[in-house]
PDB file of C-alpha atoms in Angstrom:
ATOM      1  CA  MET A  12       0.827  16.169  -7.392  1.00 71.00           C
ATOM      2  CA  THR A  13       1.586  16.429  -3.685  1.00 77.00           C
ATOM      3  CA  ILE A  14       0.557  20.076  -3.859  1.00 83.00           C
ATOM      4  CA  LEU A  15      -2.898  19.162  -5.194  1.00 86.00           C
ATOM      5  CA  ASP A  16      -3.203  16.338  -2.680  1.00 84.00           C
ATOM      6  CA  SER A  17      -2.393  18.584   0.279  1.00 85.00           C
ATOM      7  CA  SER A  18      -4.731  21.296  -1.003  1.00 89.00           C
ATOM      8  CA  ILE A  19      -7.652  18.907  -1.300  1.00 91.00           C
ATOM      9  CA  LEU A  20      -7.009  17.346   2.117  1.00 89.00           C
ATOM     10  CA  LEU A  21      -6.819  20.708   3.893  1.00 90.00           C
ATOM     11  CA  ASN A  22     -10.011  21.957   2.283  1.00 92.00           C
ATOM     12  CA  MET A  23     -11.793  18.704   3.083  1.00 92.00           C
ATOM     13  CA  TYR A  24     -10.819  19.204   6.724  1.00 90.00           C
ATOM     14  CA  ARG A  25     -12.316  22.698   6.671  1.00 92.00           C
ATOM     15  CA  ILE A  26     -15.550  21.753   4.908  1.00 94.00           C
ATOM     16  CA  GLU A  27     -16.087  18.746   7.174  1.00 92.00           C
ATOM     17  CA  ALA A  28     -16.917  21.083  10.071  1.00 91.00           C
ATOM     18  CA  LEU A  29     -19.802  22.540   8.048  1.00 92.00           C
ATOM     19  CA  TYR A  30     -21.016  19.088   7.151  1.00 94.00           C
ATOM     20  CA  PHE A  31     -20.691  17.800  10.721  1.00 95.00           C
ATOM     21  CA  ALA A  32     -22.704  20.780  12.009  1.00 94.00           C
ATOM     22  CA  MET A  33     -25.649  19.453   9.984  1.00 94.00           C
ATOM     23  CA  LEU A  34     -25.359  16.018  11.636  1.00 95.00           C
ATOM     24  CA  ILE A  35     -24.334  16.496  15.271  1.00 95.00           C
ATOM     25  CA  PRO A  36     -24.484  19.229  17.942  1.00 94.00           C
ATOM     26  CA  LEU A  37     -21.696  21.794  17.712  1.00 92.00           C
ATOM     27  CA  TYR A  38     -20.009  20.756  20.966  1.00 92.00           C
ATOM     28  CA  LEU A  39     -19.467  17.240  19.592  1.00 94.00           C
ATOM     29  CA  ILE A  40     -17.484  18.602  16.636  1.00 94.00           C
ATOM     30  CA  ASN A  41     -14.644  19.322  19.065  1.00 93.00           C
ATOM     31  CA  VAL A  42     -14.795  15.717  20.295  1.00 95.00           C
ATOM     32  CA  VAL A  43     -14.583  14.527  16.687  1.00 95.00           C
ATOM     33  CA  ARG A  44     -11.586  16.811  16.090  1.00 94.00           C
ATOM     34  CA  ILE A  45      -9.862  15.338  19.160  1.00 95.00           C
ATOM     35  CA  ILE A  46     -10.422  11.832  17.767  1.00 95.00           C
ATOM     36  CA  THR A  47      -9.156  13.005  14.369  1.00 93.00           C
ATOM     37  CA  HIS A  48      -5.946  14.440  15.775  1.00 93.00           C
ATOM     38  CA  THR A  49      -5.395  11.407  18.014  1.00 95.00           C
ATOM     39  CA  ALA A  50      -5.699   9.132  14.976  1.00 94.00           C
ATOM     40  CA  GLY A  51      -3.207  11.338  13.110  1.00 91.00           C
ATOM     41  CA  CYS A  52      -0.769  11.165  16.021  1.00 93.00           C
ATOM     42  CA  PHE A  53      -1.144   7.383  16.110  1.00 93.00           C
ATOM     43  CA  SER A  54      -0.399   7.174  12.380  1.00 90.00           C
ATOM     44  CA  PHE A  55       2.910   8.990  12.858  1.00 91.00           C
ATOM     45  CA  TRP A  56       3.690   6.518  15.626  1.00 91.00           C
ATOM     46  CA  LEU A  57       3.043   3.634  13.192  1.00 86.00           C
ATOM     47  CA  MET A  58       5.559   4.839  10.602  1.00 83.00           C
ATOM     48  CA  PRO A  59       8.669   3.145  12.076  1.00 83.00           C
ATOM     49  CA  LEU A  60       6.824  -0.164  11.801  1.00 83.00           C
ATOM     50  CA  LEU A  61       6.003   0.459   8.122  1.00 80.00           C
ATOM     51  CA  ARG A  62       9.401   1.711   6.926  1.00 76.00           C
ATOM     52  CA  LYS A  63      10.144  -1.576   5.128  1.00 79.00           C
ATOM     53  CA  ILE A  64       7.286  -0.975   2.686  1.00 81.00           C
ATOM     54  CA  ASN A  65       7.890   1.116  -0.445  1.00 81.00           C
ATOM     55  CA  PHE A  66       6.997   4.756   0.246  1.00 83.00           C
ATOM     56  CA  LEU A  67       5.006   5.205  -2.980  1.00 81.00           C
ATOM     57  CA  GLN A  68       2.905   2.197  -2.018  1.00 82.00           C
ATOM     58  CA  LEU A  69       2.398   3.633   1.472  1.00 84.00           C
ATOM     59  CA  LEU A  70       1.330   6.936  -0.042  1.00 84.00           C
ATOM     60  CA  PHE A  71      -1.110   5.259  -2.432  1.00 85.00           C
ATOM     61  CA  TYR A  72      -2.692   2.962   0.153  1.00 88.00           C
ATOM     62  CA  SER A  73      -2.929   5.660   2.807  1.00 88.00           C
ATOM     63  CA  ARG A  74      -4.764   7.970   0.386  1.00 88.00           C
ATOM     64  CA  ILE A  75      -7.072   5.216  -0.885  1.00 91.00           C
ATOM     65  CA  GLY A  76      -7.791   4.109   2.677  1.00 91.00           C
ATOM     66  CA  MET A  77      -8.613   7.661   3.691  1.00 91.00           C
ATOM     67  CA  ALA A  78     -10.918   8.056   0.699  1.00 92.00           C
ATOM     68  CA  PHE A  79     -12.815   4.833   1.373  1.00 94.00           C
ATOM     69  CA  ILE A  80     -13.316   5.650   5.046  1.00 94.00           C
ATOM     70  CA  ARG A  81     -14.664   9.049   4.023  1.00 93.00           C
ATOM     71  CA  ILE A  82     -16.913   7.485   1.343  1.00 95.00           C
ATOM     72  CA  PHE A  83     -18.342   5.076   3.911  1.00 95.00           C
ATOM     73  CA  GLY A  84     -19.064   7.980   6.248  1.00 94.00           C
ATOM     74  CA  LEU A  85     -20.644  10.077   3.506  1.00 94.00           C
ATOM     75  CA  MET A  86     -22.841   7.169   2.446  1.00 95.00           C
ATOM     76  CA  LEU A  87     -24.093   6.714   6.011  1.00 94.00           C
ATOM     77  CA  ASN A  88     -24.936  10.416   6.330  1.00 93.00           C
ATOM     78  CA  ASN A  89     -26.038  10.222   9.957  1.00 94.00           C
ATOM     79  CA  ALA A  90     -24.748  11.119  13.434  1.00 94.00           C
ATOM     80  CA  LEU A  91     -22.072   8.398  13.216  1.00 95.00           C
ATOM     81  CA  THR A  92     -20.519   9.906  10.086  1.00 95.00           C
ATOM     82  CA  PRO A  93     -18.278  12.432  11.890  1.00 95.00           C
ATOM     83  CA  PHE A  94     -16.936   9.749  14.214  1.00 95.00           C
ATOM     84  CA  ILE A  95     -16.240   7.362  11.334  1.00 94.00           C
ATOM     85  CA  THR A  96     -14.544   9.981   9.175  1.00 93.00           C
ATOM     86  CA  ALA A  97     -12.356  10.971  12.145  1.00 93.00           C
ATOM     87  CA  PHE A  98     -10.409   7.799  11.468  1.00 94.00           C
ATOM     88  CA  THR A  99      -9.334   9.037   8.028  1.00 92.00           C
ATOM     89  CA  ASN A 100      -6.398  10.612   9.830  1.00 91.00           C
ATOM     90  CA  LEU A 101      -4.964   7.142  10.383  1.00 90.00           C
ATOM     91  CA  GLY A 102      -3.538   7.555   6.888  1.00 88.00           C
ATOM     92  CA  TYR A 103      -2.434  11.156   7.358  1.00 88.00           C
ATOM     93  CA  GLY A 104       0.855  10.594   9.162  1.00 87.00           C
ATOM     94  CA  ILE A 105       1.736   7.704   6.899  1.00 87.00           C
ATOM     95  CA  GLY A 106       1.049   9.772   3.780  1.00 85.00           C
ATOM     96  CA  VAL A 107       2.901  12.865   4.996  1.00 86.00           C
ATOM     97  CA  THR A 108       5.959  10.845   5.998  1.00 86.00           C
ATOM     98  CA  ALA A 109       5.942   8.987   2.673  1.00 84.00           C
ATOM     99  CA  GLN A 110       5.605  12.258   0.717  1.00 81.00           C
ATOM    100  CA  THR A 111       8.429  13.912   2.642  1.00 81.00           C
ATOM    101  CA  THR A 112      10.728  10.915   2.259  1.00 82.00           C
ATOM    102  CA  LEU A 113      10.067  10.703  -1.481  1.00 80.00           C
ATOM    103  CA  GLN A 114      10.720  14.415  -1.920  1.00 78.00           C
ATOM    104  CA  GLN A 115      13.985  14.159   0.008  1.00 79.00           C
ATOM    105  CA  LYS A 116      15.105  11.297  -2.218  1.00 79.00           C
ATOM    106  CA  GLU A 117      14.175  13.263  -5.350  1.00 77.00           C
ATOM    107  CA  TYR A 118      16.087  16.475  -4.620  1.00 77.00           C
ATOM    108  CA  ASN A 119      19.668  16.982  -3.459  1.00 79.00           C
ATOM    109  CA  LYS A 120      20.494  19.246  -0.501  1.00 78.00           C
ATOM    110  CA  GLY A 121      21.102  22.277  -2.710  1.00 77.00           C
ATOM    111  CA  LEU A 122      17.702  22.083  -4.398  1.00 79.00           C
ATOM    112  CA  ARG A 123      15.670  20.974  -1.407  1.00 76.00           C
ATOM    113  CA  ALA A 124      15.154  24.422   0.168  1.00 76.00           C
ATOM    114  CA  THR A 125      14.275  26.022  -3.177  1.00 82.00           C
ATOM    115  CA  MET A 126      11.847  23.253  -4.052  1.00 81.00           C
ATOM    116  CA  GLU A 127      10.203  23.479  -0.624  1.00 80.00           C
ATOM    117  CA  SER A 128       9.759  27.245  -1.082  1.00 85.00           C
ATOM    118  CA  LEU A 129       8.221  26.786  -4.529  1.00 87.00           C
ATOM    119  CA  SER A 130       6.077  23.959  -3.219  1.00 84.00           C
ATOM    120  CA  GLY A 131       4.845  26.143  -0.354  1.00 86.00           C
ATOM    121  CA  LEU A 132       3.979  28.957  -2.729  1.00 91.00           C
ATOM    122  CA  LEU A 133       2.116  26.701  -5.159  1.00 92.00           C
ATOM    123  CA  GLN A 134       0.393  24.898  -2.311  1.00 90.00           C
ATOM    124  CA  GLY A 135      -0.895  28.220  -0.944  1.00 91.00           C
ATOM    125  CA  ILE A 136      -2.231  29.137  -4.379  1.00 94.00           C
ATOM    126  CA  PHE A 137      -3.911  25.762  -4.896  1.00 94.00           C
ATOM    127  CA  ILE A 138      -5.364  25.751  -1.366  1.00 93.00           C
ATOM    128  CA  SER A 139      -7.043  29.082  -2.035  1.00 95.00           C
ATOM    129  CA  ILE A 140      -8.346  28.016  -5.464  1.00 95.00           C
ATOM    130  CA  ALA A 141      -9.608  24.642  -4.229  1.00 93.00           C
ATOM    131  CA  GLY A 142     -11.073  26.281  -1.123  1.00 94.00           C
ATOM    132  CA  TYR A 143     -12.926  28.813  -3.208  1.00 96.00           C
ATOM    133  CA  LEU A 144     -14.309  26.241  -5.659  1.00 95.00           C
ATOM    134  CA  LEU A 145     -15.259  23.678  -3.002  1.00 95.00           C
ATOM    135  CA  GLY A 146     -16.724  26.504  -0.923  1.00 94.00           C
ATOM    136  CA  LEU A 147     -18.920  27.535  -3.848  1.00 96.00           C
ATOM    137  CA  VAL A 148     -20.179  23.971  -4.155  1.00 96.00           C
ATOM    138  CA  ALA A 149     -20.789  23.834  -0.393  1.00 95.00           C
ATOM    139  CA  ASP A 150     -22.686  27.151  -0.463  1.00 95.00           C
ATOM    140  CA  TYR A 151     -24.816  26.511  -3.539  1.00 96.00           C
ATOM    141  CA  TYR A 152     -25.466  22.796  -3.100  1.00 95.00           C
ATOM    142  CA  SER A 153     -24.305  21.367   0.227  1.00 94.00           C
ATOM    143  CA  PRO A 154     -21.136  20.619   2.179  1.00 95.00           C
ATOM    144  CA  GLN A 155     -21.791  16.938   1.513  1.00 95.00           C
ATOM    145  CA  ASN A 156     -21.623  17.480  -2.254  1.00 95.00           C
ATOM    146  CA  ALA A 157     -18.382  19.430  -1.857  1.00 96.00           C
ATOM    147  CA  LEU A 158     -16.934  16.529   0.145  1.00 96.00           C
ATOM    148  CA  TRP A 159     -18.019  14.048  -2.531  1.00 96.00           C
ATOM    149  CA  ILE A 160     -16.194  16.077  -5.176  1.00 96.00           C
ATOM    150  CA  ALA A 161     -13.111  16.293  -2.967  1.00 95.00           C
ATOM    151  CA  VAL A 162     -13.154  12.527  -2.332  1.00 95.00           C
ATOM    152  CA  ILE A 163     -13.370  11.827  -6.057  1.00 95.00           C
ATOM    153  CA  LEU A 164     -10.411  14.146  -6.615  1.00 93.00           C
ATOM    154  CA  GLN A 165      -8.539  12.383  -3.810  1.00 91.00           C
ATOM    155  CA  ILE A 166      -9.095   9.015  -5.504  1.00 92.00           C
ATOM    156  CA  VAL A 167      -7.917  10.405  -8.851  1.00 92.00           C
ATOM    157  CA  ILE A 168      -4.756  11.725  -7.192  1.00 88.00           C
ATOM    158  CA  ALA A 169      -4.202   8.354  -5.470  1.00 86.00           C
ATOM    159  CA  VAL A 170      -4.462   6.592  -8.838  1.00 88.00           C
ATOM    160  CA  LEU A 171      -1.933   9.058 -10.237  1.00 86.00           C
ATOM    161  CA  TYR A 172       0.353   8.138  -7.328  1.00 78.00           C
ATOM    162  CA  LYS A 173      -0.088   4.471  -8.264  1.00 79.00           C
ATOM    163  CA  ASN A 174       0.840   5.219 -11.881  1.00 82.00           C
ATOM    164  CA  LEU A 175       3.824   7.171 -10.639  1.00 74.00           C
ATOM    165  CA  PHE A 176       4.810   4.071  -8.686  1.00 66.00           C
ATOM    166  CA  LYS A 177       4.790   2.027 -11.900  1.00 68.00           C
ATOM    167  CA  VAL A 178       6.972   4.582 -13.690  1.00 69.00           C
ATOM    168  CA  TYR A 179       9.256   5.036 -10.684  1.00 60.00           C
ATOM    169  CA  LYS A 180       9.679   1.280 -10.333  1.00 59.00           C
ATOM    170  CA  LYS A 181      11.090   1.049 -13.893  1.00 56.00           C
TER     171      LYS A 181
END
């Protein structure tokens, strides 16, 4: 599930530049990227404050929060959209830290390196497949439609995380 999640997020990041180019001048895309990366850095800084919360809950709420910020931006569909969606990265550091912590708890030291290698391989495969399919949608319809599909997939994955939380809690 984390492989699909990472694949969707990376491809959303790539397609956003195409979408932003339709809304703002090209030089402002770099400003938006700076805001995006600053928000991501800030989210990693927040993690020590959130360590008391269950990591599956953090993962779920970070992904849902990111999806709703992106939905709000896509619904606006104007020059403010890139600046609003830049704040989706506030959930990035929280989600990555939660995913990593959960994976470390799941696998012992002997399996961890093997599982990371397999995860990297599968993630590369899924990134290319998702990139190709979302790219087709972006080419034939619009980058905005590709982002809508990716956001819907992100919400589905977040709900699967929530269901995993229920199973994991038992």
